[in-house]
Coordinates of C-alpha atoms and ligand atoms in Angstrom, one line a residue:
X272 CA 66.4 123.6 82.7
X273 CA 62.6 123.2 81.0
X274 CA 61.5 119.9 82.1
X275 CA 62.6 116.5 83.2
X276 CA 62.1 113.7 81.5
X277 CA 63.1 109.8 81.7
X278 CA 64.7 109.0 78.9
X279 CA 65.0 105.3 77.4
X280 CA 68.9 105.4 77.1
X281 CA 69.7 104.2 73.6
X282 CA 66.8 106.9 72.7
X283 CA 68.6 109.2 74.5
X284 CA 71.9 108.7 72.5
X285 CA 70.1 109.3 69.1
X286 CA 68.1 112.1 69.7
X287 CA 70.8 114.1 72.4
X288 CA 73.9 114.1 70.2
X289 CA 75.8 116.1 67.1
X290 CA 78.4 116.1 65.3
X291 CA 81.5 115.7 66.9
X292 CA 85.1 117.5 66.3
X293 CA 87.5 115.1 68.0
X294 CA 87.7 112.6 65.3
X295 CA 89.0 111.8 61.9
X296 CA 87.6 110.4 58.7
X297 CA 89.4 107.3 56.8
X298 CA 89.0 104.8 54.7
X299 CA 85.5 106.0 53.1
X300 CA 83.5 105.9 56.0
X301 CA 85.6 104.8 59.1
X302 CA 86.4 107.4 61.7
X303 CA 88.7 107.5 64.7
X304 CA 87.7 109.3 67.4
X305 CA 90.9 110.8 69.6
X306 CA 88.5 112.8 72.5
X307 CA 90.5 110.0 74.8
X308 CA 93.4 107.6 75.2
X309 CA 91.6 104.7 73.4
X310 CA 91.5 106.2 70.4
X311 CA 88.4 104.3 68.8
X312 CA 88.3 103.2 65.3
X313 CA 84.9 103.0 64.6
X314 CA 83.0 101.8 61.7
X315 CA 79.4 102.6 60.4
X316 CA 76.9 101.8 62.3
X317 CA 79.3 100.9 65.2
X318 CA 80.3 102.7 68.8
X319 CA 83.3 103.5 70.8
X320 CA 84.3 101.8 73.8
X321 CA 82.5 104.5 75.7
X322 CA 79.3 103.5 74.0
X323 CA 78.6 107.4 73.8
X324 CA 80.0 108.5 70.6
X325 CA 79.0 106.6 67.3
X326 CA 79.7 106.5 63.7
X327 CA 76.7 107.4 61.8
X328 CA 77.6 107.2 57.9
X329 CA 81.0 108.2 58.8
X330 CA 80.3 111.2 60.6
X331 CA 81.2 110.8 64.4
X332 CA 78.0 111.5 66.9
X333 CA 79.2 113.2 69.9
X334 CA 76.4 113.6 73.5
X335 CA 75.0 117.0 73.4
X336 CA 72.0 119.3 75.1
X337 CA 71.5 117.1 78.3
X338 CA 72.3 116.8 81.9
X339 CA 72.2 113.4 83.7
X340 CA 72.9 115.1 86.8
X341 CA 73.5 118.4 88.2
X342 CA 74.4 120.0 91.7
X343 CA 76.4 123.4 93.2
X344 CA 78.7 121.7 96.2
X345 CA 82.0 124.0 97.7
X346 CA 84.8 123.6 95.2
X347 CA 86.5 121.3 98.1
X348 CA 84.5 118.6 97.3
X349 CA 85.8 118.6 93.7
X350 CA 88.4 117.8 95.4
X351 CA 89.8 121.6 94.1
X352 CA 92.1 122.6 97.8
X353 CA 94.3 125.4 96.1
X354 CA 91.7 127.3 93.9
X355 CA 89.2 129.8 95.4
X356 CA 89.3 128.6 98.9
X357 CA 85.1 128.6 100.0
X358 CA 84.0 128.9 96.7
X359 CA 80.8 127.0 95.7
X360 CA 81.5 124.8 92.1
X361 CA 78.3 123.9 89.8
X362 CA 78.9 120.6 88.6
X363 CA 77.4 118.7 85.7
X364 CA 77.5 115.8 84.2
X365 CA 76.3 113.8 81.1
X366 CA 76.5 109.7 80.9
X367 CA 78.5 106.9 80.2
X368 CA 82.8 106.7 80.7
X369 CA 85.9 104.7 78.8
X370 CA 86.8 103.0 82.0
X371 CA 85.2 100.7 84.2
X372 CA 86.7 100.6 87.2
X373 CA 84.7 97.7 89.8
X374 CA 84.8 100.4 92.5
X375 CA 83.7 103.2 90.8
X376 CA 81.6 105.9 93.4
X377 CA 79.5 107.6 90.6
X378 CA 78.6 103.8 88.6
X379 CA 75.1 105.2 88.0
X380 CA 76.3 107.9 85.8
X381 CA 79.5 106.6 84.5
X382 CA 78.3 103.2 83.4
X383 CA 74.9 103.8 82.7
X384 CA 75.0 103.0 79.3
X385 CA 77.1 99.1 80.3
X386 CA 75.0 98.7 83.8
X387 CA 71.0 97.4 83.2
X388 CA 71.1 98.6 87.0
X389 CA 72.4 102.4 86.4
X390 CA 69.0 103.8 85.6
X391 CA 68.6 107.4 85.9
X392 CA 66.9 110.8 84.6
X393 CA 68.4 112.7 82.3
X394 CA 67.3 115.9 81.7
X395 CA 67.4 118.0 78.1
X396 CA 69.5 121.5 78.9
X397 CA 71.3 123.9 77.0
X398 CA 74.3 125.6 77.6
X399 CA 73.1 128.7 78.9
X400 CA 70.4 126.7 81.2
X401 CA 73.4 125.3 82.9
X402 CA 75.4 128.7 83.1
X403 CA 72.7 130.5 84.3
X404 CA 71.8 128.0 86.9
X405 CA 75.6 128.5 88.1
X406 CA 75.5 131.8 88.1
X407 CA 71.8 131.8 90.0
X408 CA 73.4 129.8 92.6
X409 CA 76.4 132.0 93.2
X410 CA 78.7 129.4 91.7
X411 CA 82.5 130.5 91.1
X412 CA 82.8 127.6 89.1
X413 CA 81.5 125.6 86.5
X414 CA 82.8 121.9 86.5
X415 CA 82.2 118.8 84.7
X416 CA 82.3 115.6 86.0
X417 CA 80.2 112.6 87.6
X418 CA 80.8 111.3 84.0
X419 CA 84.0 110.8 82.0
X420 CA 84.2 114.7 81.0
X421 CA 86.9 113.6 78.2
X422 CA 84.0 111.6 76.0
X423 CA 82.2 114.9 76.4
X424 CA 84.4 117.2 75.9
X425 CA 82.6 119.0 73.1
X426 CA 79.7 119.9 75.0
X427 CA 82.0 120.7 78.2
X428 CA 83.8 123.3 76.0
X429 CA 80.2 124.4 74.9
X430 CA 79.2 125.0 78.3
X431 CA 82.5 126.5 79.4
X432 CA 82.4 129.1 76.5
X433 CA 79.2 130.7 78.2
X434 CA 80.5 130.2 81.3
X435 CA 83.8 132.1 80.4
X436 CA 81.4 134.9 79.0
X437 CA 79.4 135.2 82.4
X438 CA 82.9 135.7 84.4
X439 CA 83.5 131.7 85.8
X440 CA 86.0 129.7 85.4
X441 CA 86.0 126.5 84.3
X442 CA 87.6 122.4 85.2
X443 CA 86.9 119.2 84.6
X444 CA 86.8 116.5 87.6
X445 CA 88.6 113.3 85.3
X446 CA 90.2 110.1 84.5
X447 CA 92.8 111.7 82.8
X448 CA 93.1 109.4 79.7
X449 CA 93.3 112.3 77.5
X450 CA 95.2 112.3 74.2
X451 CA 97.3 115.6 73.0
X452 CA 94.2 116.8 70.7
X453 CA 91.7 116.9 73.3
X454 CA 94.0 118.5 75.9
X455 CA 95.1 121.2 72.7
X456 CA 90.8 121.5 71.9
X457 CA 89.9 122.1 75.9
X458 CA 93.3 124.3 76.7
X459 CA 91.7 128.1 75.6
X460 CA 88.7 126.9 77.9
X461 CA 89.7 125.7 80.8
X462 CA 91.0 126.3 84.0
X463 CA 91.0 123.3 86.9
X464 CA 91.4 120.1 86.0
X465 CA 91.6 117.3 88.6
X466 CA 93.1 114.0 88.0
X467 CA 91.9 110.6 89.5
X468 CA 95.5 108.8 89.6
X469 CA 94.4 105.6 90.4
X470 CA 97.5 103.8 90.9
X471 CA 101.1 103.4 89.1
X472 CA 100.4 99.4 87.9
X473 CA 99.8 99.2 84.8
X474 CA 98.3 95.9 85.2
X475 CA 95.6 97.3 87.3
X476 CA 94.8 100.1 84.9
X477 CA 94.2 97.2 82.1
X478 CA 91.9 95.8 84.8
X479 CA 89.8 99.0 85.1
X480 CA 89.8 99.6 81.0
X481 CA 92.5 101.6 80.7
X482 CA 96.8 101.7 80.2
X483 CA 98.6 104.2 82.5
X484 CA 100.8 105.7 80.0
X485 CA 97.9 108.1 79.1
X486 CA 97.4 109.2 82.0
X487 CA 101.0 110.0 82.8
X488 CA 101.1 111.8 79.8
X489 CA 98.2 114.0 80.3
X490 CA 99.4 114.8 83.9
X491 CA 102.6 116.2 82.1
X492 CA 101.0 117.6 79.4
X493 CA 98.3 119.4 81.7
X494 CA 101.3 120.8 83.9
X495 CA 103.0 122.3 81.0
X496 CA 99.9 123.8 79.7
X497 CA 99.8 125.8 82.9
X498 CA 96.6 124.5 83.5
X499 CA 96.0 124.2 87.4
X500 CA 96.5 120.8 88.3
X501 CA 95.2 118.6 91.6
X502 CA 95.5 114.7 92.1
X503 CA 93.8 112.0 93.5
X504 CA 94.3 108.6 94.4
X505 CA 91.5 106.8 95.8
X506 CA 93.9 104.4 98.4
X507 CA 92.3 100.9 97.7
X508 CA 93.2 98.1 100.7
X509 CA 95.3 95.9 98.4
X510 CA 94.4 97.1 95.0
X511 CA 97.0 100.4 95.0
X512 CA 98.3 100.9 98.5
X513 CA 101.7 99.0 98.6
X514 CA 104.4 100.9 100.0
X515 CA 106.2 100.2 96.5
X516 CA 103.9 101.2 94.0
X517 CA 103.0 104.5 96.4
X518 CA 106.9 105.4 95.6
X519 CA 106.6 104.7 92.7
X520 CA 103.6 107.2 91.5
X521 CA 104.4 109.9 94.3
X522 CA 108.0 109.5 92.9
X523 CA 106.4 110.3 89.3
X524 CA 104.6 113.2 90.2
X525 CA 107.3 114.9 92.2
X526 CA 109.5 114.5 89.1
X527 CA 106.4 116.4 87.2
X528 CA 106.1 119.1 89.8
X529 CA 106.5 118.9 93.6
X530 CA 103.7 121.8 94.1
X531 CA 101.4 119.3 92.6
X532 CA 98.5 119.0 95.5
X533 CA 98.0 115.2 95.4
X534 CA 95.2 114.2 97.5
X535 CA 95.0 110.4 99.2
X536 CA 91.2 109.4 99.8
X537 CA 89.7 106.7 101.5
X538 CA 87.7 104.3 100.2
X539 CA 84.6 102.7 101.1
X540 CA 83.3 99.8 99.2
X541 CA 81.2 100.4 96.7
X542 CA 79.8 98.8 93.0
X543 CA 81.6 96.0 92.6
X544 CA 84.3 95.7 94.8
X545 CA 82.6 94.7 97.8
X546 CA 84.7 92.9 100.5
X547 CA 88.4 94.6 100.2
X548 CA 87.5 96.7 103.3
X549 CA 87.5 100.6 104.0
X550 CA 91.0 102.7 104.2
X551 CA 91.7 103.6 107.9
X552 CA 93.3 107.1 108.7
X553 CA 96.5 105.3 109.2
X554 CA 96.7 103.5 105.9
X555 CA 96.1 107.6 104.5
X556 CA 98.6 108.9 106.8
X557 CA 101.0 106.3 106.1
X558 CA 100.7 107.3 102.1
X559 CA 100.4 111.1 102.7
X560 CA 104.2 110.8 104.8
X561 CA 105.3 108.4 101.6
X562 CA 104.6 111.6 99.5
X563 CA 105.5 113.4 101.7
X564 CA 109.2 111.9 101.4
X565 CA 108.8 111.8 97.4
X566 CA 109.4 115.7 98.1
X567 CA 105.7 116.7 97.0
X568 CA 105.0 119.7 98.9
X569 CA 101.4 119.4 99.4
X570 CA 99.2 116.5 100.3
X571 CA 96.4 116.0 101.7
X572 CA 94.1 113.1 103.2
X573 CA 90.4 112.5 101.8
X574 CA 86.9 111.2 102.7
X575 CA 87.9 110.6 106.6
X576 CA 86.8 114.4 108.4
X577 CA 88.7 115.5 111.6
X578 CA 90.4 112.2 111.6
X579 CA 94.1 112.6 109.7
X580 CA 95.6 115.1 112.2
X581 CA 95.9 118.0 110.1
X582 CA 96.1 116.5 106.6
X583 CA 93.1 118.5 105.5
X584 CA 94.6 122.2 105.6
X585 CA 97.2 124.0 103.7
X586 CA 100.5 124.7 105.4
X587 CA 102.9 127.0 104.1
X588 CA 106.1 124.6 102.7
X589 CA 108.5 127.3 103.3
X590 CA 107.5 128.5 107.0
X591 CA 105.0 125.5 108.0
X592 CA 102.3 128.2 109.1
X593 CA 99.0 126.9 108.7
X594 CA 97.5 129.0 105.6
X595 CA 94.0 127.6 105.2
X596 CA 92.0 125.1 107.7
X597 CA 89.9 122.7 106.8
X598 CA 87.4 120.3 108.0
X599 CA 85.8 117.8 105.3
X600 CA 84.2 120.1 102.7
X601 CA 84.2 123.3 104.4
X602 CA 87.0 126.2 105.1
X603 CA 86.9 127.0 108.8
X604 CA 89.9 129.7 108.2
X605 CA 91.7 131.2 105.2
X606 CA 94.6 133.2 105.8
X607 CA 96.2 133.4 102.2
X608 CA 95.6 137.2 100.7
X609 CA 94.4 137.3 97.3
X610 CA 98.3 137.1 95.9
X611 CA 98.4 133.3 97.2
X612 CA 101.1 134.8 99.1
X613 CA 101.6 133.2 103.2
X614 CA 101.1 136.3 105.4
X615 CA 104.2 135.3 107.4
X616 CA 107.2 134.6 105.3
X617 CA 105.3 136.0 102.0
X618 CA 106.2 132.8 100.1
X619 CA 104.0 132.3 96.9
X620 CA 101.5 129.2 97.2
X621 CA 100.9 127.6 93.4
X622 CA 97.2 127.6 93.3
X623 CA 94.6 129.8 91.6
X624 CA 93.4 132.9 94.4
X625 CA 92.7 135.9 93.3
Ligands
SF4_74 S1 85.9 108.9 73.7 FE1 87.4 107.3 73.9 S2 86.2 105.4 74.2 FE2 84.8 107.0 73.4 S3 84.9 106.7 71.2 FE3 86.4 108.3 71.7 S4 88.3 107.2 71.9 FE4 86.7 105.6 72.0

């Protein structure tokens, strides 16, 4: 990456941009942008609700040739717990999202261009800067997140094209408000994508920006694609953790696939929501078991290391043999051969291995 530089933000947005593909024309100059479940119409002049992409004399301006924020962490932190055990993930990231959720843990990215407080640098980079960066680093993967990757999916699919070329694979860290064109644009290029489910009200999701019926759809549409799928829900005291809705969504996603991982986090307070309190490693246990009954056959518990009696490795569903071991970020054993098979009762784990 060639230098850093502080960029004003709305400068940013005119000079870092092209033209986009996830829209439509109509109506002379109008277009309607379908990169995510809001599906924007925009006029001249105007933006979408993500305040990223804008209609400039009816062509639709899409982010492109920056990073807001770069880093190479183990894939476990994605959270990814059932694709390449160990491996390191270089993630990046660009600005601005189409949700605004009050306890959002990455507000200085995500709603940098709504927050006067989410200043930060932003650096020009091409696609191959960030590739070869990933590869210089030993990376295994290449993901795209701290931002809403959806709103910049073009670029993503940029980068992941290069990073496809220099042997990676690919995934996007998301809201999942997707839409059936930008799942159908990203499908040939990518491999991981990871869900933030953030509850099963759709109330709430209105709250945050959003409906839940996208995001429903997208998990179903991302299963059938066959790309690999992981879930979390970031367990908020009060806001998502009744015992009612938690049947509820863990219901839904056994229905979509019980070899879903879905991954219950804790949360600390953060941004805006100040006040609710943190989750405890009871309140995640108590959720894990409730999915746990809902017939999924793998979940784990988030964000509270060495402290949720064994909800952090892998177990084998058929055989209960521990399979990989876990604490926080790192892998402290890995027993699954490259075939994803369990050494002991040769039972096929779903997950990307080899
Ligand atoms: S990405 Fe979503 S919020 Fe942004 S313009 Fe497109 S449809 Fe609207």
């Amino acid at each position: 990456m060639s230098r850093t530089a502080l960029l004003p933000l709305a400068g940013a947005l005119e000079q870092q941009t092209r033209e986009g593909e996830l829209y439509e024309r109509y109506n002379g100059t109008w277009t309607r942008c379908f990169a995510c479940g809001h599906r924007c119409p925009i006029p001249d002049g105007a933006q979408g609700v993500c305040k990223v992409r804008f209609n400039r004399a009816g062509r639709l301006m899409v982010p492109w040739g920056y990073v807001a924020g770069a880093a190479c962490d183990p894939i476990e932190k994605k959270p990814f717990f059932h694709a390449y055990p160990g491996s390191a993930a270089f993630s990046f990231g660009m600005l601005g999202c189409d949700l605004h959720c009050g306890y959002c843990q990455n507000w200085v990215t995500s709603q940098a261009l709504r927050d006067a407080d989410a200043t930060l640098r932003s650096e020009p980079a091409s696609a191959e800067d960030i590739v070869r960066t990933a590869v210089r680093l030993g990376a295994r993967a290449v993901v795209s997140t701290y931002n809403e990757p959806l709103i910049t999916a073009e670029w993503a699919v940029e980068v992941f094209k290069r990073a496809r070329a220099a042997g990676l694979v690919t995934g996007f860290v998301s809201n999942g408000n997707g839409t059936p064109e930008v799942l159908e644009y990203l499908r040939p290029w990518i491999d991981l994508y990871k869900v933030d489910l953030k509850g099963f009200d759709d109330r709430r999701y209105r709250e945050l920006g959003g409906r839940l019926q996208p995001i429903l759809d997208t998990i179903a549409a991302l299963h059938q694609m066959g790309t690999w799928l992981e879930l979390v829900t970031l367990l908020v005291p009060g806001f998502n953790d009744s015992e009612e809705e938690l049947r509820r969504l863990t219901g839904f996603v056994a229905e979509v696939s019980r070899d879903i991982p879905w991954h219950v986090t804790a949360f600390h307070e953060d941004y805006h929501m100040t006040g609710t309190g943190r989750t405890t490693a009871a309140m995640l246990q108590r959720a894990a078991r409730l999915g746990v009954e809902a017939g999924l056959r793998f979940v784990y518990a988030g964000n509270l290391p060495g402290a949720v009696g064994g909800l952090e490795d892998t177990r084998c569903p058929s055989c209960s043999d521990t399979l990989v071991r876990r604490r926080s970020f790192s892998v402290l054993e890995n027993r699954l051969g490259r075939d994803g098979r369990c050494p002991r009762c040769s039972s096929a784990i779903p997950g990307r291995w080899a």
